[in-house]
Coordinates of C-alpha atoms in Angstrom, one line a residue:
M1 CA -8.6 46.0 -75.3
G2 CA -5.7 45.1 -76.4
N3 CA -2.6 43.3 -75.4
S4 CA -1.0 47.1 -73.8
Q5 CA -4.1 47.0 -71.7
L6 CA -3.4 45.2 -68.1
R7 CA -5.5 44.1 -65.4
D8 CA -5.1 43.3 -62.1
L9 CA -8.1 40.1 -62.0
L10 CA -9.5 38.4 -64.9
V11 CA -12.7 37.2 -63.1
I12 CA -13.9 33.7 -65.3
G13 CA -17.5 32.6 -64.2
G14 CA -20.8 34.7 -64.4
G15 CA -23.1 33.3 -61.4
V16 CA -22.9 34.4 -58.3
N17 CA -19.5 33.9 -56.6
G18 CA -17.6 35.6 -59.9
C19 CA -19.9 38.6 -59.6
G20 CA -19.6 38.6 -55.8
I21 CA -15.9 38.3 -56.3
A22 CA -15.4 41.4 -59.2
R23 CA -18.0 43.2 -57.2
D24 CA -15.2 43.3 -54.2
A25 CA -12.7 43.3 -55.9
V26 CA -13.5 46.6 -58.2
G27 CA -14.7 48.3 -54.9
R28 CA -11.3 47.5 -53.7
G29 CA -9.2 50.2 -56.3
L30 CA -8.2 47.1 -58.0
N31 CA -8.4 47.3 -62.3
V32 CA -11.1 44.1 -63.2
T33 CA -12.8 41.9 -66.5
L34 CA -15.2 39.3 -65.8
A35 CA -15.7 36.8 -68.6
E36 CA -19.4 34.7 -68.8
K37 CA -19.0 32.2 -71.3
G38 CA -23.1 32.7 -71.9
D39 CA -25.3 35.0 -69.6
L40 CA -24.4 35.7 -66.3
A41 CA -26.9 33.2 -63.3
G42 CA -26.8 31.5 -66.8
A43 CA -26.7 28.1 -65.0
T44 CA -26.3 27.7 -61.0
S45 CA -27.0 30.1 -59.5
S46 CA -30.1 30.7 -61.1
S47 CA -31.7 27.6 -60.4
S48 CA -30.6 27.0 -56.3
T49 CA -34.3 27.1 -53.8
K50 CA -33.8 30.9 -54.2
L51 CA -33.1 31.1 -50.2
I52 CA -31.0 33.2 -48.2
H53 CA -31.6 30.9 -45.2
G54 CA -28.5 29.2 -42.7
G55 CA -29.0 25.6 -44.2
L56 CA -30.8 24.0 -40.5
R57 CA -29.9 20.4 -42.0
Y58 CA -26.6 21.5 -41.7
L59 CA -26.8 21.5 -38.2
E60 CA -27.0 17.6 -37.6
Y61 CA -23.2 17.1 -40.0
R62 CA -22.0 19.8 -37.2
E63 CA -21.2 22.6 -40.4
F64 CA -21.7 25.1 -36.8
R65 CA -19.3 27.4 -39.0
L66 CA -21.0 27.6 -42.1
V67 CA -24.4 27.9 -40.5
R68 CA -23.5 30.9 -38.5
E69 CA -21.4 32.4 -40.5
A70 CA -24.5 32.3 -43.4
L71 CA -27.3 33.2 -40.5
I72 CA -25.2 36.4 -40.4
E73 CA -25.6 37.0 -43.9
R74 CA -29.0 36.4 -43.9
E75 CA -29.4 40.6 -42.1
V76 CA -26.8 41.7 -44.1
L77 CA -28.3 40.6 -47.5
L78 CA -31.8 41.5 -46.6
R79 CA -30.3 45.2 -45.8
A80 CA -28.6 45.3 -49.0
A81 CA -31.1 44.8 -50.8
P82 CA -34.2 44.7 -49.7
H83 CA -36.1 44.8 -52.9
I84 CA -34.3 40.7 -54.5
V85 CA -34.1 39.9 -50.2
W86 CA -36.9 39.4 -48.1
P87 CA -38.6 38.2 -44.4
L88 CA -40.4 34.1 -45.0
R89 CA -41.6 32.3 -42.1
F90 CA -41.2 28.5 -42.1
V91 CA -43.6 26.0 -40.5
L92 CA -42.2 22.8 -39.5
P93 CA -44.9 19.8 -39.3
H94 CA -43.8 17.7 -36.9
S95 CA -45.3 14.0 -36.7
A96 CA -44.4 10.1 -35.3
G97 CA -41.3 8.9 -37.0
Q98 CA -39.3 11.9 -37.6
R99 CA -36.6 13.9 -35.5
P100 CA -38.1 14.2 -31.7
W101 CA -39.5 17.4 -31.2
P102 CA -36.8 18.1 -27.7
I103 CA -33.9 17.4 -30.7
L104 CA -35.6 19.6 -33.4
R105 CA -36.3 22.4 -30.0
L106 CA -32.4 22.3 -29.6
G107 CA -31.8 22.2 -33.0
L108 CA -33.9 25.5 -33.9
F109 CA -32.7 26.9 -30.2
L110 CA -29.1 27.2 -31.5
Y111 CA -30.8 28.4 -35.3
D112 CA -31.9 32.1 -33.5
H113 CA -28.8 32.3 -31.8
L114 CA -25.6 31.5 -33.9
G115 CA -26.4 34.2 -36.1
G116 CA -27.0 37.4 -33.9
R117 CA -30.3 37.8 -35.2
R118 CA -32.0 41.2 -35.2
I119 CA -33.8 42.0 -37.3
L120 CA -36.4 37.9 -38.0
P121 CA -38.3 37.4 -35.8
P122 CA -37.7 33.8 -33.6
T123 CA -39.0 30.3 -33.4
R124 CA -42.1 29.7 -31.9
S125 CA -44.1 26.1 -31.7
V126 CA -47.4 26.0 -33.5
N127 CA -50.8 24.3 -33.1
L128 CA -51.6 23.4 -36.6
R129 CA -55.2 22.7 -35.6
Q130 CA -55.8 26.6 -34.8
D131 CA -53.3 28.4 -36.6
P132 CA -54.0 29.0 -40.7
A133 CA -51.2 27.0 -41.5
G134 CA -52.2 23.6 -40.8
A135 CA -55.4 24.1 -43.1
P136 CA -53.3 22.7 -46.5
L137 CA -52.2 19.7 -43.6
K138 CA -52.9 16.0 -43.4
P139 CA -55.3 15.9 -39.9
H140 CA -53.1 13.9 -38.1
L141 CA -49.8 16.9 -38.4
N142 CA -51.3 19.1 -35.0
R143 CA -48.1 20.8 -33.5
G144 CA -44.8 21.8 -35.5
F145 CA -42.2 25.0 -35.1
E146 CA -42.6 27.9 -37.3
Y147 CA -38.6 29.7 -38.1
S148 CA -36.8 32.8 -40.2
D149 CA -35.5 33.0 -42.6
C150 CA -35.2 35.2 -46.2
W151 CA -35.9 34.7 -49.4
V152 CA -33.7 36.2 -52.7
E153 CA -34.8 37.1 -56.3
D154 CA -31.5 34.3 -56.6
A155 CA -30.1 35.6 -60.9
R156 CA -31.7 39.1 -60.0
L157 CA -28.8 39.3 -57.1
V158 CA -26.2 38.2 -59.9
V159 CA -27.2 40.8 -62.1
L160 CA -27.5 43.3 -59.7
N161 CA -23.3 42.2 -58.4
A162 CA -22.4 42.7 -61.4
R163 CA -24.2 46.2 -62.5
D164 CA -22.4 47.4 -59.2
A165 CA -19.1 46.3 -60.3
A166 CA -19.7 47.9 -63.7
D167 CA -21.1 50.9 -62.0
R168 CA -17.4 51.0 -60.1
G169 CA -15.6 50.8 -63.0
A170 CA -15.2 46.6 -64.3
T171 CA -16.3 45.7 -67.3
I172 CA -18.4 42.4 -67.2
L173 CA -18.6 40.8 -71.0
T174 CA -20.7 38.3 -71.7
R175 CA -21.5 35.7 -74.2
T176 CA -17.9 35.4 -74.0
R177 CA -15.4 33.4 -73.5
V178 CA -12.1 32.0 -72.0
A179 CA -10.7 29.7 -74.4
S180 CA -7.1 29.9 -73.4
A181 CA -5.1 30.9 -70.6
R182 CA -1.1 30.3 -70.2
R183 CA 1.6 32.1 -67.2
E184 CA 4.3 34.7 -69.0
G185 CA 6.5 36.5 -67.2
G186 CA 4.5 36.8 -64.2
I187 CA 1.4 37.5 -65.7
W188 CA -1.7 35.5 -67.3
H189 CA -2.7 35.9 -70.9
A190 CA -5.7 34.9 -71.8
T191 CA -7.9 34.6 -75.3
L192 CA -11.5 35.8 -75.1
R193 CA -13.9 34.6 -78.2
D194 CA -17.4 36.2 -78.4
E195 CA -19.9 33.2 -79.0
D196 CA -22.1 35.0 -81.0
S197 CA -19.2 36.9 -83.3
G198 CA -16.2 35.1 -83.2
A199 CA -14.0 38.0 -82.7
V200 CA -11.3 37.0 -80.4
Q201 CA -9.0 39.8 -77.8
E202 CA -6.7 38.9 -75.6
V203 CA -6.5 40.1 -72.0
R204 CA -3.3 40.6 -69.8
A205 CA -4.1 39.9 -65.8
R206 CA -1.8 39.8 -63.2
A207 CA -4.1 36.8 -61.3
L208 CA -6.3 35.2 -63.0
V209 CA -9.8 33.8 -60.9
N210 CA -11.6 30.7 -62.2
A211 CA -14.5 30.6 -60.6
A212 CA -16.2 28.6 -63.1
G213 CA -19.2 27.1 -61.0
P214 CA -19.8 23.1 -62.4
W215 CA -16.8 24.1 -64.7
V216 CA -14.3 24.2 -62.4
G217 CA -12.5 21.1 -63.2
A218 CA -13.2 21.8 -67.1
V219 CA -11.2 25.9 -66.6
L220 CA -8.5 24.4 -64.2
G221 CA -7.4 21.9 -67.1
G222 CA -9.1 22.3 -70.3
V223 CA -8.2 26.6 -69.9
A224 CA -5.7 26.6 -67.9
G225 CA -3.4 24.1 -68.5
V226 CA -3.5 23.9 -64.4
N227 CA -3.0 19.6 -63.8
T228 CA -4.3 19.6 -60.3
P229 CA -6.9 17.3 -60.0
A230 CA -10.2 19.3 -58.9
R231 CA -12.2 18.0 -55.7
V232 CA -15.4 18.8 -57.1
R233 CA -18.4 16.7 -56.8
M234 CA -21.3 17.5 -59.1
V235 CA -24.9 17.3 -57.5
K236 CA -28.2 18.2 -59.0
G237 CA -31.2 19.7 -57.6
S238 CA -34.1 19.6 -59.5
H239 CA -37.7 21.7 -58.6
I240 CA -41.3 21.8 -59.5
V241 CA -43.2 24.5 -59.8
T242 CA -47.2 24.3 -59.7
R243 CA -49.9 25.5 -59.2
R244 CA -50.3 28.1 -55.7
L245 CA -52.6 25.4 -53.3
Y246 CA -53.4 27.8 -50.2
D247 CA -54.0 31.2 -49.9
H248 CA -51.5 31.9 -46.6
D249 CA -48.4 33.6 -47.2
R250 CA -46.1 31.1 -45.1
C251 CA -43.5 28.2 -46.7
Y252 CA -43.4 24.4 -45.2
I253 CA -39.9 22.8 -44.5
F254 CA -41.6 18.8 -44.6
Q255 CA -38.3 15.9 -43.3
N256 CA -38.8 13.4 -45.5
P257 CA -38.5 9.4 -44.9
D258 CA -35.7 8.8 -45.9
G259 CA -33.7 12.0 -44.0
R260 CA -33.8 14.3 -46.5
I261 CA -35.9 17.8 -46.7
C262 CA -38.1 19.4 -49.0
F263 CA -39.5 22.7 -49.1
S264 CA -42.8 24.1 -50.3
I265 CA -42.9 28.1 -50.8
P266 CA -45.8 30.5 -52.2
Y267 CA -43.7 31.3 -55.7
E268 CA -44.9 35.1 -58.1
E269 CA -48.4 35.4 -56.0
D270 CA -49.5 32.8 -57.6
F271 CA -47.8 29.7 -57.5
M272 CA -46.1 27.2 -55.8
L273 CA -42.4 26.7 -55.6
I274 CA -41.0 22.1 -54.2
G275 CA -37.3 21.5 -54.3
T276 CA -35.3 20.2 -53.6
T277 CA -33.6 16.6 -54.9
D278 CA -29.2 16.0 -54.4
E279 CA -28.4 13.1 -57.1
E280 CA -25.3 12.4 -58.2
F281 CA -24.2 14.1 -61.2
E282 CA -22.3 12.7 -64.2
G283 CA -21.8 14.8 -68.3
D284 CA -22.1 18.6 -69.2
P285 CA -23.9 21.1 -66.3
A286 CA -25.4 22.1 -69.5
T287 CA -27.6 19.2 -70.4
A288 CA -28.8 19.3 -66.5
K289 CA -32.6 18.4 -66.6
I290 CA -35.1 17.1 -64.3
S291 CA -35.6 13.1 -64.9
E292 CA -39.1 11.7 -64.1
A293 CA -38.2 10.3 -61.0
E294 CA -37.3 12.9 -59.7
T295 CA -41.1 14.3 -59.6
A296 CA -42.0 11.9 -58.8
Y297 CA -40.5 11.4 -55.9
L298 CA -41.2 15.8 -55.1
C299 CA -44.8 15.1 -55.4
R300 CA -44.7 12.3 -53.1
A301 CA -42.6 14.3 -50.7
V302 CA -45.6 17.0 -50.0
S303 CA -47.9 14.9 -51.0
E304 CA -46.8 12.8 -47.6
Y305 CA -47.9 16.3 -45.8
F306 CA -50.4 18.5 -48.1
R307 CA -54.2 17.2 -47.2
Q308 CA -54.8 18.2 -51.5
P309 CA -51.9 15.8 -53.4
V310 CA -49.8 17.1 -55.6
T311 CA -48.9 15.0 -59.3
P312 CA -47.0 15.4 -61.6
A313 CA -50.1 16.6 -64.2
D314 CA -49.6 19.1 -62.1
V315 CA -46.6 20.6 -62.4
V316 CA -46.2 24.0 -64.9
W317 CA -42.5 24.5 -64.6
S318 CA -39.4 22.7 -63.5
Y319 CA -36.1 23.6 -63.2
S320 CA -32.6 21.9 -62.3
G321 CA -29.1 23.1 -61.6
V322 CA -25.0 21.2 -61.0
R323 CA -23.8 21.8 -57.4
P324 CA -20.2 22.1 -57.8
L325 CA -19.6 21.1 -54.4
Y326 CA -16.4 20.2 -52.9
D327 CA -15.3 17.3 -52.6
D328 CA -14.9 15.7 -49.4
G329 CA -14.8 12.3 -49.3
A330 CA -19.1 12.1 -47.8
S331 CA -20.5 8.7 -49.3
R332 CA -24.0 10.1 -50.1
A333 CA -24.8 13.7 -52.5
Q334 CA -27.3 14.9 -49.9
E335 CA -23.8 14.8 -46.7
A336 CA -21.7 16.5 -49.2
T337 CA -20.3 20.0 -47.7
R338 CA -22.2 23.6 -48.7
D339 CA -18.9 25.3 -48.0
Y340 CA -16.9 27.0 -50.5
V341 CA -13.4 25.9 -51.0
L342 CA -10.4 28.0 -52.4
K343 CA -7.4 26.4 -53.6
L344 CA -5.2 29.3 -55.0
D345 CA -2.6 28.2 -57.1
A346 CA 0.7 30.2 -57.4
G347 CA 4.3 29.5 -57.0
A348 CA 7.6 31.9 -56.9
D349 CA 7.2 34.6 -58.9
E350 CA 4.0 33.1 -60.6
A351 CA 0.8 34.2 -61.5
P352 CA -2.0 33.7 -58.9
L353 CA -5.0 31.3 -60.6
L354 CA -7.6 31.1 -57.3
S355 CA -10.2 28.2 -57.8
V356 CA -14.2 28.7 -55.8
F357 CA -15.4 24.5 -55.3
G358 CA -18.4 24.5 -53.5
G359 CA -20.7 27.5 -51.8
K360 CA -23.8 28.2 -51.8
I361 CA -25.8 31.5 -53.0
T362 CA -26.0 32.7 -49.0
T363 CA -22.4 32.8 -48.2
Y364 CA -21.4 34.7 -51.5
R365 CA -19.8 37.5 -50.6
R366 CA -18.1 36.4 -47.4
L367 CA -16.5 34.3 -50.0
A368 CA -15.6 36.4 -51.7
E369 CA -13.7 38.0 -49.3
A370 CA -12.5 35.1 -48.5
A371 CA -11.4 35.4 -52.2
M372 CA -9.9 38.7 -51.2
A373 CA -8.2 37.8 -48.5
K374 CA -5.9 34.3 -50.2
L375 CA -4.8 37.8 -53.1
A376 CA -4.6 40.3 -51.3
P377 CA -0.6 38.8 -51.1
H378 CA -0.2 40.2 -54.3
F379 CA -2.0 42.9 -54.7
P380 CA -0.2 45.3 -51.8
G381 CA -2.0 48.3 -50.3
L382 CA -5.4 46.9 -51.1
K383 CA -8.2 48.7 -49.9
P384 CA -9.7 46.9 -46.9
G385 CA -13.3 44.7 -47.4
W386 CA -15.7 47.0 -47.6
T387 CA -19.7 45.2 -49.2
N388 CA -20.6 44.1 -45.4
A389 CA -22.6 48.0 -45.0
A390 CA -22.9 49.0 -49.1
S391 CA -27.0 48.2 -50.6
L392 CA -26.8 46.6 -54.1
P393 CA -28.8 49.0 -57.2
G394 CA -32.1 49.6 -55.9
G395 CA -31.0 48.4 -52.6
D396 CA -30.8 52.2 -51.1
F397 CA -33.5 52.2 -48.6
P398 CA -35.4 51.2 -45.2
W399 CA -35.2 46.6 -45.1
D400 CA -39.7 46.6 -44.8
G401 CA -39.9 49.6 -47.2
A402 CA -41.1 48.2 -50.3
P403 CA -44.5 48.5 -49.6
A404 CA -44.1 52.2 -49.1
L405 CA -41.7 52.3 -52.4
V406 CA -45.0 50.6 -54.6
E407 CA -47.4 53.1 -53.1
A408 CA -44.3 56.3 -54.6
L409 CA -44.4 54.5 -56.7
R410 CA -48.2 54.0 -57.9
R411 CA -48.0 58.2 -56.7
D412 CA -45.5 59.2 -59.2
Y413 CA -47.2 57.1 -62.4
P414 CA -50.4 56.5 -61.4
F415 CA -51.5 55.1 -64.5
I416 CA -49.5 51.2 -63.5
E417 CA -51.2 49.4 -62.1
A418 CA -50.5 47.8 -58.0
K419 CA -49.4 44.4 -59.3
L420 CA -46.9 45.9 -61.8
A421 CA -46.0 48.3 -59.3
R422 CA -45.4 45.8 -57.5
R423 CA -43.2 43.6 -59.3
L424 CA -41.2 46.9 -60.4
V425 CA -39.8 47.3 -56.9
R426 CA -38.7 43.8 -56.4
Q427 CA -36.8 44.0 -59.4
Y428 CA -35.7 47.3 -59.4
G429 CA -36.1 49.0 -56.1
T430 CA -35.5 52.6 -55.5
R431 CA -34.0 52.2 -60.1
A432 CA -38.0 51.2 -61.2
V433 CA -38.9 54.8 -61.9
R434 CA -35.4 55.0 -63.3
V435 CA -36.8 52.1 -65.5
L436 CA -40.3 54.2 -66.5
G437 CA -38.7 57.1 -66.7
D438 CA -40.4 59.8 -68.1
A439 CA -43.7 58.0 -69.0
R440 CA -47.5 59.6 -68.3
G441 CA -49.5 56.6 -69.7
M442 CA -48.5 52.8 -70.4
V443 CA -48.7 53.6 -74.2
D444 CA -45.1 55.4 -73.7
L445 CA -44.0 52.7 -72.5
G446 CA -44.1 51.6 -75.7
Q447 CA -45.3 47.8 -77.6
H448 CA -46.6 44.9 -74.0
F449 CA -45.0 41.8 -74.3
G450 CA -47.8 41.0 -71.9
A451 CA -47.9 40.3 -68.1
G452 CA -47.1 44.1 -67.7
L453 CA -43.7 43.7 -69.2
T454 CA -43.5 46.3 -72.2
A455 CA -40.3 47.7 -74.3
R456 CA -39.1 50.3 -72.1
E457 CA -38.4 47.7 -69.8
V458 CA -36.7 45.6 -71.8
D459 CA -34.8 48.1 -73.0
W460 CA -33.8 48.7 -70.1
Q461 CA -32.4 45.4 -69.6
M462 CA -30.6 45.1 -72.3
R463 CA -29.0 48.7 -71.6
E464 CA -27.6 48.1 -68.9
E465 CA -28.2 44.6 -67.6
W466 CA -26.9 42.5 -70.1
A467 CA -30.2 41.0 -71.5
R468 CA -29.7 39.7 -75.2
A469 CA -31.9 37.2 -75.1
S470 CA -35.4 36.8 -74.4
A471 CA -35.0 33.7 -72.5
D472 CA -32.0 36.2 -70.7
V473 CA -35.9 38.2 -70.2
L474 CA -38.1 36.0 -69.6
W475 CA -36.3 33.3 -67.2
R476 CA -33.3 35.1 -65.0
R477 CA -33.7 39.6 -64.7
S478 CA -37.8 37.9 -64.3
K479 CA -39.6 35.0 -64.0
L480 CA -42.1 37.2 -66.3
G481 CA -42.2 33.0 -69.0
L482 CA -44.6 31.7 -66.4
R483 CA -47.1 34.2 -67.3
I484 CA -46.3 35.4 -71.4
D485 CA -47.6 33.2 -73.9
Q486 CA -46.2 32.4 -77.0
A487 CA -47.4 34.6 -79.0
G488 CA -46.1 37.5 -76.6
Q489 CA -42.5 35.5 -76.4
A490 CA -42.1 35.1 -79.6
A491 CA -43.0 39.0 -80.2
L492 CA -40.3 39.9 -77.7
A493 CA -37.0 38.1 -79.0
E494 CA -38.5 39.8 -82.0
Y495 CA -37.8 42.8 -81.1
M496 CA -34.5 42.1 -79.3
A497 CA -33.3 40.8 -82.3
A498 CA -34.3 43.8 -84.1
A499 CA -33.5 47.0 -81.1
Q500 CA -29.5 44.5 -81.0
A501 CA -29.5 45.1 -85.1
G502 CA -30.2 48.5 -84.9
S503 CA -28.2 49.9 -81.9
G504 CA -24.9 47.3 -81.8
R505 CA -24.6 45.5 -78.3
A506 CA -26.0 45.8 -75.3
A507 CA -24.1 47.3 -72.0
E508 CA -20.8 46.4 -71.5

């Protein structure tokens, strides 16, 4: 790609917002290039609590617009990607000294009715002495509520948006840093550098989108040379993963004495996800790691409720991400708005620069629509929005159709065990058959790295999903890093290195 080729849009950042904007824009007829300095979903977008939710606690801060938009999006995304989004039920135990019972009931009534819920079941009261959900809890917890939200495989949501954008004509460049960008003659001139090879290319674009997440301020000043103060507040959120503590499939939302809430969610069939924390963060977001204090805090928070205490020794994995929240002047990190703010820098006859602050994974699609509305005056004749009724790749089946898809996959590929079939459907949906292709036995799937991961699936991820390193496969395209041993991980890394050396780059 040289100086002769002019793009409509250059998007910086391959997280959920950048990929969502790229997908929306290319579907409206724009010529789009996206550049991500690392892997897709390599930072904040793979470090969430993995919920598509309205945000029950945001009602306390009167963020009704955000909550309503997010509640509506639950079912939009459930229909668009039922392989990676599915319904959950959350149990909220109640005891003396917490938010009053009538206040909680009112909040949950609003939660049920603000978003036009059609698929998800409503809130109900729960007798924890009789309901199985009470069994793992301490005996003094005898009543609570149960309400609905949704799960999302966050990193796969990002990859599927990128895949759909590419299928529609966008160019997706990973491991590619935008080193500099300058305005000249009403056009952005950007220098892109491949982080692996060092190769440099020049890209011209009519508009620049800064969706760099926690690096949004660095891109504004250091890349684009814009002196507008970056009102970004970096807040670190950490999670821990333990072995599963209970047999049922419901989640818990616990109220902590400090006013925060903590989730406990069944995770990857055999594990439990616990989070999150809210801590102010300074420094390079790439270095964010959970602290001993955060681990102790999360263990203590859930141990207030569970009969069986959770200790740091129970933690099998942890992760941290930095949320780039818009600085609205809130005094505490947990109170800072999760709403998104879009800032357009475009003087007379200047090429526009749109910067994205804040946001949450649930509302990424609406954020993309809002971004296109901001840019629309610069693109006369722009096609209307379209993503509200469009499936993501592999999501073209009914919202509750995953079990039937698993059965069909096992009929077509009888050598596949049920557990592997479930995972393949949950990752690829209707495209699982493309991953397996013409295989008639496990031997046809090539080298096995453990936990059902085979060379054929890795080849697909390298070819179709921009996977380059073993961590891309083990921790973002999947969570098989929890199951595959060190020998299997080393074999995977060796296989991927050899495959790339032999055939050149993965999907472009």
